[in-house]
Amino acid sequence: MSDARPAAESDARPAAESDTRVLPEPEWRERAAAHRRRADALLEPHLARRRAGVPHPVFDFLFTYYSVRPGQLRVWHPGYGTVLAGAAARGYLTRSGYGPHPAGATVEREHLHARIGTVSFIADLLGATAARPPRFNCFGLHEWAMVYRAPTVRHSAVPLRLGAAGTDAVVDSMPLRCSHFDAYRFFTEPAARRNAQQLTRQSQSAVEQPGCVHAGMDLYKWSVKLGALIESGLVLDCLQLAVDARVLDMRASPYDLRGFGFEPIAVDTPGGRREYVRAQEAVSERAAPLRARLLERCTGLLDTATGD
């Protein structure tokens, strides 16, 4: 896993449409092979580190926190409403959600209906997030809030750039304006009390906003949760954004990651805060079309399920 800039986004057709299309075996096998090549290019640095037993404080998060196996990402799915034709399609029948079709194999209607609660939740969250104006005034202080007045740090092998007292002083000097529950829930108790809002899982859809780096990163999570219901190129598009969002996240953190090749964004200074906002805006701009594509697919899936 590297912090390389993303390749062009996939031009996959929306996953859920009223018509069923059949992909000939040579066509879908080439698409699956191209997907594996793209996934392998993204995954190989992570897999090499894992084979060597070398942890990474930035990139491992994308596989541990999100609990995604690299092997999952190598499998290409065409999305709901597409039939994979030919004898080789029988290999998909061992995969979750697939069933036989006279022409080959396809994601079954029963799988869509079994997952419709998840699809609905994701659609509601993405729609609510997209409808709000972005905010760019948090300055990435969530990682600082996770170690504020704490006896230990989350990344014990990486030093704090300003030390514990210096880190606490930065948090004391600025307001905490986190809007993302899954970052907020890791705040220390003193930091959580200082946040502008007391966040809960129940309030997530009511407060999440598109300027948040974590909201952009989580598009990867939501695409993975949709699984075989969407075309897998979109998952890799979201992963590529998540890589860059994670790099920004940790460069702005209180940790000194120069030993791993990452220059800090010193949000404890006015210049660093300006730099962070510019990078945060860039992540938000890249996240917007991905969020729209995911929402479009979820809406199509919901419409299809309603029609059924």
mmCIF file of C-alpha atoms in Angstrom:
data_model
loop_
_atom_site.group_PDB
_atom_site.id
_atom_site.type_symbol
_atom_site.label_atom_id
_atom_site.label_comp_id
_atom_site.label_asym_id
_atom_site.label_seq_id
_atom_site.Cartn_x
_atom_site.Cartn_y
_atom_site.Cartn_z
ATOM 1 C CA MET A 1 0.000 0.000 0.000
ATOM 2 C CA SER A 2 1.511 3.309 -1.040
ATOM 3 C CA ASP A 3 0.385 6.934 -1.012
ATOM 4 C CA ALA A 4 0.471 7.169 -4.807
ATOM 5 C CA ARG A 5 -2.147 9.325 -6.444
ATOM 6 C CA PRO A 6 -5.202 7.383 -7.699
ATOM 7 C CA ALA A 7 -5.640 6.085 -11.191
ATOM 8 C CA ALA A 8 -8.701 7.075 -13.179
ATOM 9 C CA GLU A 9 -11.952 5.985 -11.616
ATOM 10 C CA SER A 10 -13.704 2.961 -13.087
ATOM 11 C CA ASP A 11 -16.427 3.655 -15.610
ATOM 12 C CA ALA A 12 -18.636 0.847 -14.417
ATOM 13 C CA ARG A 13 -22.308 0.936 -15.280
ATOM 14 C CA PRO A 14 -24.689 1.453 -12.327
ATOM 15 C CA ALA A 15 -25.173 -1.815 -10.486
ATOM 16 C CA ALA A 16 -28.930 -2.054 -10.148
ATOM 17 C CA GLU A 17 -31.005 -1.521 -13.265
ATOM 18 C CA SER A 18 -34.339 -2.836 -14.404
ATOM 19 C CA ASP A 19 -32.791 -4.910 -17.185
ATOM 20 C CA THR A 20 -30.470 -7.847 -16.674
ATOM 21 C CA ARG A 21 -27.397 -7.877 -18.853
ATOM 22 C CA VAL A 22 -25.324 -10.905 -19.738
ATOM 23 C CA LEU A 23 -21.560 -10.601 -19.983
ATOM 24 C CA PRO A 24 -19.917 -13.146 -22.307
ATOM 25 C CA GLU A 25 -17.244 -15.224 -20.642
ATOM 26 C CA PRO A 26 -14.242 -13.701 -22.475
ATOM 27 C CA GLU A 27 -15.393 -10.189 -21.570
ATOM 28 C CA TRP A 28 -16.000 -10.734 -17.867
ATOM 29 C CA ARG A 29 -12.858 -12.823 -17.437
ATOM 30 C CA GLU A 30 -10.760 -9.993 -18.882
ATOM 31 C CA ARG A 31 -12.490 -7.510 -16.579
ATOM 32 C CA ALA A 32 -11.816 -9.778 -13.604
ATOM 33 C CA ALA A 33 -8.146 -10.124 -14.590
ATOM 34 C CA ALA A 34 -7.750 -6.354 -15.013
ATOM 35 C CA HIS A 35 -9.323 -5.857 -11.592
ATOM 36 C CA ARG A 36 -6.885 -8.317 -10.002
ATOM 37 C CA ARG A 37 -3.943 -6.533 -11.589
ATOM 38 C CA ARG A 38 -5.151 -3.193 -10.257
ATOM 39 C CA ALA A 39 -5.807 -4.637 -6.793
ATOM 40 C CA ASP A 40 -2.403 -6.330 -6.686
ATOM 41 C CA ALA A 41 -0.645 -3.065 -7.508
ATOM 42 C CA LEU A 42 -2.415 -1.413 -4.574
ATOM 43 C CA LEU A 43 -1.979 -4.301 -2.153
ATOM 44 C CA GLU A 44 1.541 -5.606 -2.784
ATOM 45 C CA PRO A 45 3.412 -3.154 -0.492
ATOM 46 C CA HIS A 46 1.079 -4.075 2.369
ATOM 47 C CA LEU A 47 1.368 -7.796 1.664
ATOM 48 C CA ALA A 48 5.170 -7.580 1.461
ATOM 49 C CA ARG A 49 5.291 -5.903 4.869
ATOM 50 C CA ARG A 50 2.935 -8.485 6.291
ATOM 51 C CA ARG A 51 5.077 -11.355 4.983
ATOM 52 C CA ALA A 52 8.125 -9.716 6.569
ATOM 53 C CA GLY A 53 6.283 -9.106 9.835
ATOM 54 C CA VAL A 54 6.812 -5.345 9.580
ATOM 55 C CA PRO A 55 3.911 -3.253 10.938
ATOM 56 C CA HIS A 56 3.062 0.147 9.484
ATOM 57 C CA PRO A 57 1.364 2.819 11.629
ATOM 58 C CA VAL A 58 -0.336 4.465 8.645
ATOM 59 C CA PHE A 59 -1.456 1.811 6.174
ATOM 60 C CA ASP A 60 -2.225 -1.184 8.406
ATOM 61 C CA PHE A 61 -5.262 0.735 9.649
ATOM 62 C CA LEU A 62 -6.964 0.203 6.274
ATOM 63 C CA PHE A 63 -6.988 -3.552 6.898
ATOM 64 C CA THR A 64 -7.267 -3.781 10.678
ATOM 65 C CA TYR A 65 -9.805 -1.094 11.583
ATOM 66 C CA TYR A 66 -11.876 -1.798 8.468
ATOM 67 C CA SER A 67 -11.350 -5.568 8.833
ATOM 68 C CA VAL A 68 -10.944 -6.139 5.105
ATOM 69 C CA ARG A 69 -8.907 -9.086 3.859
ATOM 70 C CA PRO A 70 -6.716 -8.332 0.826
ATOM 71 C CA GLY A 71 -8.085 -11.467 -0.833
ATOM 72 C CA GLN A 72 -11.567 -9.941 -0.753
ATOM 73 C CA LEU A 73 -10.382 -6.949 -2.712
ATOM 74 C CA ARG A 74 -8.880 -9.078 -5.495
ATOM 75 C CA VAL A 75 -12.242 -10.643 -6.388
ATOM 76 C CA TRP A 76 -14.144 -8.837 -9.116
ATOM 77 C CA HIS A 77 -17.930 -8.609 -8.845
ATOM 78 C CA PRO A 78 -20.032 -7.222 -11.704
ATOM 79 C CA GLY A 79 -22.794 -5.997 -9.398
ATOM 80 C CA TYR A 80 -26.431 -6.910 -9.027
ATOM 81 C CA GLY A 81 -28.323 -7.283 -12.295
ATOM 82 C CA THR A 82 -25.441 -8.727 -14.315
ATOM 83 C CA VAL A 83 -25.109 -12.372 -15.377
ATOM 84 C CA LEU A 84 -21.688 -13.902 -15.859
ATOM 85 C CA ALA A 85 -21.987 -16.305 -18.775
ATOM 86 C CA GLY A 86 -20.110 -19.497 -19.511
ATOM 87 C CA ALA A 87 -18.751 -22.518 -17.689
ATOM 88 C CA ALA A 88 -16.161 -20.542 -15.710
ATOM 89 C CA ALA A 89 -18.962 -18.605 -14.023
ATOM 90 C CA ARG A 90 -19.709 -21.688 -11.946
ATOM 91 C CA GLY A 91 -16.731 -20.687 -9.810
ATOM 92 C CA TYR A 92 -18.809 -17.787 -8.494
ATOM 93 C CA LEU A 93 -21.442 -20.160 -7.119
ATOM 94 C CA THR A 94 -19.255 -20.766 -4.062
ATOM 95 C CA ARG A 95 -19.251 -17.032 -3.284
ATOM 96 C CA SER A 96 -21.747 -15.382 -0.983
ATOM 97 C CA GLY A 97 -24.809 -14.006 -2.743
ATOM 98 C CA TYR A 98 -24.463 -15.851 -6.031
ATOM 99 C CA GLY A 99 -26.783 -18.403 -7.539
ATOM 100 C CA PRO A 100 -27.195 -20.231 -10.839
ATOM 101 C CA HIS A 101 -28.709 -18.621 -13.933
ATOM 102 C CA PRO A 102 -29.545 -20.353 -17.230
ATOM 103 C CA ALA A 103 -26.649 -18.466 -18.816
ATOM 104 C CA GLY A 104 -24.164 -18.862 -15.948
ATOM 105 C CA ALA A 105 -24.187 -17.195 -12.511
ATOM 106 C CA THR A 106 -25.519 -13.999 -10.992
ATOM 107 C CA VAL A 107 -26.113 -12.283 -7.658
ATOM 108 C CA GLU A 108 -29.443 -13.603 -6.452
ATOM 109 C CA ARG A 109 -32.526 -11.540 -5.694
ATOM 110 C CA GLU A 110 -32.663 -13.169 -2.259
ATOM 111 C CA HIS A 111 -29.227 -11.763 -1.464
ATOM 112 C CA LEU A 112 -30.378 -8.259 -2.347
ATOM 113 C CA HIS A 113 -33.408 -8.590 -0.094
ATOM 114 C CA ALA A 114 -31.292 -10.015 2.740
ATOM 115 C CA ARG A 115 -28.976 -6.995 2.530
ATOM 116 C CA ILE A 116 -31.616 -4.318 1.973
ATOM 117 C CA GLY A 117 -31.383 -2.995 5.546
ATOM 118 C CA THR A 118 -27.669 -2.323 5.062
ATOM 119 C CA VAL A 119 -28.279 -0.750 1.662
ATOM 120 C CA SER A 120 -30.953 1.512 3.141
ATOM 121 C CA PHE A 121 -28.738 2.617 6.051
ATOM 122 C CA ILE A 122 -25.843 3.435 3.715
ATOM 123 C CA ALA A 123 -28.118 5.330 1.331
ATOM 124 C CA ASP A 124 -29.610 7.397 4.155
ATOM 125 C CA LEU A 125 -26.192 8.242 5.616
ATOM 126 C CA LEU A 126 -24.615 9.125 2.264
ATOM 127 C CA GLY A 127 -27.596 11.214 1.217
ATOM 128 C CA ALA A 128 -27.692 13.120 4.488
ATOM 129 C CA THR A 129 -23.937 13.744 4.395
ATOM 130 C CA ALA A 130 -23.990 14.957 0.800
ATOM 131 C CA ALA A 131 -26.846 17.378 1.537
ATOM 132 C CA ARG A 132 -24.818 19.355 4.091
ATOM 133 C CA PRO A 133 -22.243 22.052 3.373
ATOM 134 C CA PRO A 134 -18.677 20.915 4.066
ATOM 135 C CA ARG A 135 -16.841 22.251 7.110
ATOM 136 C CA PHE A 136 -13.091 22.670 7.206
ATOM 137 C CA ASN A 137 -12.391 23.929 10.708
ATOM 138 C CA CYS A 138 -11.513 20.784 12.682
ATOM 139 C CA PHE A 139 -7.800 20.918 11.687
ATOM 140 C CA GLY A 140 -7.430 17.157 12.094
ATOM 141 C CA LEU A 141 -7.347 17.323 15.884
ATOM 142 C CA HIS A 142 -9.132 13.996 16.356
ATOM 143 C CA GLU A 143 -5.847 12.053 16.649
ATOM 144 C CA TRP A 144 -4.624 14.609 19.177
ATOM 145 C CA ALA A 145 -7.850 14.173 21.164
ATOM 146 C CA MET A 146 -7.263 10.409 21.291
ATOM 147 C CA VAL A 147 -4.086 10.881 23.356
ATOM 148 C CA TYR A 148 -5.079 14.022 25.289
ATOM 149 C CA ARG A 149 -4.139 13.629 28.963
ATOM 150 C CA ALA A 150 -3.712 9.885 28.405
ATOM 151 C CA PRO A 151 -1.105 7.732 30.201
ATOM 152 C CA THR A 152 -0.361 5.818 26.969
ATOM 153 C CA VAL A 153 -0.530 6.488 23.229
ATOM 154 C CA ARG A 154 -2.270 4.454 20.541
ATOM 155 C CA HIS A 155 0.841 4.041 18.366
ATOM 156 C CA SER A 156 3.364 3.154 21.056
ATOM 157 C CA ALA A 157 6.192 2.513 18.560
ATOM 158 C CA VAL A 158 5.965 6.064 17.163
ATOM 159 C CA PRO A 159 6.946 9.093 19.278
ATOM 160 C CA LEU A 160 4.776 12.130 19.803
ATOM 161 C CA ARG A 161 6.270 15.023 17.854
ATOM 162 C CA LEU A 162 5.748 17.523 20.709
ATOM 163 C CA GLY A 163 5.785 15.068 23.608
ATOM 164 C CA ALA A 164 2.822 14.391 25.888
ATOM 165 C CA ALA A 165 2.775 17.803 27.569
ATOM 166 C CA GLY A 166 3.155 19.636 24.269
ATOM 167 C CA THR A 167 0.373 17.575 22.713
ATOM 168 C CA ASP A 168 -1.963 18.358 25.606
ATOM 169 C CA ALA A 169 -1.123 22.042 25.301
ATOM 170 C CA VAL A 170 -2.144 22.079 21.620
ATOM 171 C CA VAL A 171 -5.523 20.513 22.438
ATOM 172 C CA ASP A 172 -5.997 22.984 25.289
ATOM 173 C CA SER A 173 -5.298 25.890 22.928
ATOM 174 C CA MET A 174 -7.904 25.097 20.261
ATOM 175 C CA PRO A 175 -11.562 24.060 20.140
ATOM 176 C CA LEU A 176 -12.458 20.471 19.209
ATOM 177 C CA ARG A 177 -15.029 20.368 16.402
ATOM 178 C CA CYS A 178 -15.136 16.692 15.416
ATOM 179 C CA SER A 179 -18.323 15.642 13.562
ATOM 180 C CA HIS A 180 -17.469 11.967 12.993
ATOM 181 C CA PHE A 181 -18.659 9.523 15.625
ATOM 182 C CA ASP A 182 -16.187 6.759 14.790
ATOM 183 C CA ALA A 183 -13.308 9.149 15.456
ATOM 184 C CA TYR A 184 -14.974 10.757 18.464
ATOM 185 C CA ARG A 185 -15.589 7.422 20.194
ATOM 186 C CA PHE A 186 -11.816 7.003 20.595
ATOM 187 C CA PHE A 187 -11.359 10.392 22.271
ATOM 188 C CA THR A 188 -10.104 10.337 25.825
ATOM 189 C CA GLU A 189 -12.795 11.256 28.313
ATOM 190 C CA PRO A 190 -11.404 14.775 28.954
ATOM 191 C CA ALA A 191 -11.249 15.417 25.193
ATOM 192 C CA ALA A 192 -14.774 14.117 24.571
ATOM 193 C CA ARG A 193 -16.108 16.619 27.102
ATOM 194 C CA ARG A 194 -14.428 19.448 25.188
ATOM 195 C CA ASN A 195 -15.862 18.550 21.769
ATOM 196 C CA ALA A 196 -18.362 21.021 20.333
ATOM 197 C CA GLN A 197 -20.942 18.227 20.052
ATOM 198 C CA GLN A 198 -21.476 15.101 22.097
ATOM 199 C CA LEU A 199 -21.739 12.525 19.319
ATOM 200 C CA THR A 200 -23.607 9.213 19.372
ATOM 201 C CA ARG A 201 -24.167 6.418 16.892
ATOM 202 C CA GLN A 202 -27.824 7.437 16.756
ATOM 203 C CA SER A 203 -26.912 10.992 15.748
ATOM 204 C CA GLN A 204 -24.465 9.942 13.029
ATOM 205 C CA SER A 205 -26.764 10.645 10.076
ATOM 206 C CA ALA A 206 -27.764 13.972 11.595
ATOM 207 C CA VAL A 207 -24.244 15.400 11.947
ATOM 208 C CA GLU A 208 -21.860 13.755 9.468
ATOM 209 C CA GLN A 209 -20.665 16.265 6.873
ATOM 210 C CA PRO A 210 -18.723 15.995 3.595
ATOM 211 C CA GLY A 211 -15.704 18.056 4.628
ATOM 212 C CA CYS A 212 -14.702 15.395 7.156
ATOM 213 C CA VAL A 213 -11.633 13.372 6.142
ATOM 214 C CA HIS A 214 -13.028 10.313 7.928
ATOM 215 C CA ALA A 215 -16.357 10.593 6.114
ATOM 216 C CA GLY A 216 -14.399 10.411 2.857
ATOM 217 C CA MET A 217 -12.278 7.535 4.106
ATOM 218 C CA ASP A 218 -15.386 5.624 5.186
ATOM 219 C CA LEU A 219 -16.648 5.473 1.604
ATOM 220 C CA TYR A 220 -14.258 2.524 1.369
ATOM 221 C CA LYS A 221 -16.044 0.866 4.298
ATOM 222 C CA TRP A 222 -19.490 1.380 2.803
ATOM 223 C CA SER A 223 -18.420 0.080 -0.610
ATOM 224 C CA VAL A 224 -16.987 -3.065 0.987
ATOM 225 C CA LYS A 225 -20.195 -3.609 2.958
ATOM 226 C CA LEU A 226 -22.193 -3.535 -0.282
ATOM 227 C CA GLY A 227 -19.978 -6.353 -1.524
ATOM 228 C CA ALA A 228 -21.239 -8.295 -4.513
ATOM 229 C CA LEU A 229 -24.148 -5.889 -4.991
ATOM 230 C CA ILE A 230 -21.875 -3.311 -6.661
ATOM 231 C CA GLU A 231 -19.157 -3.421 -9.312
ATOM 232 C CA SER A 232 -15.798 -3.918 -7.630
ATOM 233 C CA GLY A 233 -14.005 -1.144 -9.477
ATOM 234 C CA LEU A 234 -15.859 1.331 -7.279
ATOM 235 C CA VAL A 235 -14.469 -0.388 -4.191
ATOM 236 C CA LEU A 236 -10.906 0.146 -5.416
ATOM 237 C CA ASP A 237 -11.702 3.753 -6.300
ATOM 238 C CA CYS A 238 -12.825 4.270 -2.701
ATOM 239 C CA LEU A 239 -9.747 2.442 -1.381
ATOM 240 C CA GLN A 240 -7.452 4.749 -3.330
ATOM 241 C CA LEU A 241 -9.148 7.768 -1.772
ATOM 242 C CA ALA A 242 -8.937 6.142 1.665
ATOM 243 C CA VAL A 243 -5.173 5.690 1.248
ATOM 244 C CA ASP A 244 -4.616 9.392 0.620
ATOM 245 C CA ALA A 245 -7.092 10.416 3.329
ATOM 246 C CA ARG A 246 -5.274 8.193 5.819
ATOM 247 C CA VAL A 247 -1.926 9.726 4.885
ATOM 248 C CA LEU A 248 -3.345 13.210 5.475
ATOM 249 C CA ASP A 249 -4.897 12.020 8.734
ATOM 250 C CA MET A 250 -1.584 10.801 10.106
ATOM 251 C CA ARG A 251 0.622 13.587 8.751
ATOM 252 C CA ALA A 252 -1.576 15.995 10.732
ATOM 253 C CA SER A 253 -1.546 13.763 13.820
ATOM 254 C CA PRO A 254 0.602 14.359 16.901
ATOM 255 C CA TYR A 255 2.890 11.472 15.912
ATOM 256 C CA ASP A 256 6.327 11.978 14.378
ATOM 257 C CA LEU A 257 6.235 9.801 11.245
ATOM 258 C CA ARG A 258 9.288 11.195 9.516
ATOM 259 C CA GLY A 259 10.984 7.837 10.031
ATOM 260 C CA PHE A 260 8.317 6.377 7.728
ATOM 261 C CA GLY A 261 8.766 9.082 5.094
ATOM 262 C CA PHE A 262 5.889 11.385 6.083
ATOM 263 C CA GLU A 263 6.582 15.040 6.762
ATOM 264 C CA PRO A 264 4.277 16.418 9.460
ATOM 265 C CA ILE A 265 1.529 18.924 8.810
ATOM 266 C CA ALA A 266 2.005 21.058 11.901
ATOM 267 C CA VAL A 267 -1.591 21.928 12.730
ATOM 268 C CA ASP A 268 -0.253 23.490 15.931
ATOM 269 C CA THR A 269 0.871 26.419 13.731
ATOM 270 C CA PRO A 270 -1.184 28.811 11.546
ATOM 271 C CA GLY A 271 0.698 27.729 8.417
ATOM 272 C CA GLY A 272 0.105 24.064 9.196
ATOM 273 C CA ARG A 273 -3.599 24.648 9.684
ATOM 274 C CA ARG A 274 -3.803 26.382 6.304
ATOM 275 C CA GLU A 275 -1.964 23.465 4.695
ATOM 276 C CA TYR A 276 -4.320 20.972 6.347
ATOM 277 C CA VAL A 277 -7.434 22.822 5.169
ATOM 278 C CA ARG A 278 -6.168 22.848 1.572
ATOM 279 C CA ALA A 279 -5.523 19.103 1.691
ATOM 280 C CA GLN A 280 -8.843 18.475 3.465
ATOM 281 C CA GLU A 281 -10.697 20.358 0.731
ATOM 282 C CA ALA A 282 -8.957 18.262 -1.925
ATOM 283 C CA VAL A 283 -10.033 15.032 -0.210
ATOM 284 C CA SER A 284 -13.587 16.346 0.076
ATOM 285 C CA GLU A 285 -13.669 17.229 -3.626
ATOM 286 C CA ARG A 286 -12.489 13.735 -4.577
ATOM 287 C CA ALA A 287 -14.941 12.108 -2.178
ATOM 288 C CA ALA A 288 -18.012 13.901 -3.574
ATOM 289 C CA PRO A 289 -18.305 11.990 -6.889
ATOM 290 C CA LEU A 290 -17.533 8.685 -5.175
ATOM 291 C CA ARG A 291 -20.250 9.368 -2.611
ATOM 292 C CA ALA A 292 -22.634 10.230 -5.455
ATOM 293 C CA ARG A 293 -21.826 6.998 -7.288
ATOM 294 C CA LEU A 294 -22.349 4.903 -4.181
ATOM 295 C CA LEU A 295 -25.607 6.691 -3.443
ATOM 296 C CA GLU A 296 -26.778 6.163 -7.028
ATOM 297 C CA ARG A 297 -26.131 2.441 -6.753
ATOM 298 C CA CYS A 298 -27.845 2.181 -3.379
ATOM 299 C CA THR A 299 -30.862 4.053 -4.734
ATOM 300 C CA GLY A 300 -31.006 1.736 -7.724
ATOM 301 C CA LEU A 301 -30.821 -1.315 -5.479
ATOM 302 C CA LEU A 302 -33.601 0.019 -3.252
ATOM 303 C CA ASP A 303 -35.769 0.768 -6.294
ATOM 304 C CA THR A 304 -35.180 -2.736 -7.623
ATOM 305 C CA ALA A 305 -36.033 -4.335 -4.287
ATOM 306 C CA THR A 306 -39.189 -2.241 -4.032
ATOM 307 C CA GLY A 307 -40.175 -3.311 -7.529
ATOM 308 C CA ASP A 308 -39.664 -6.945 -6.603
#
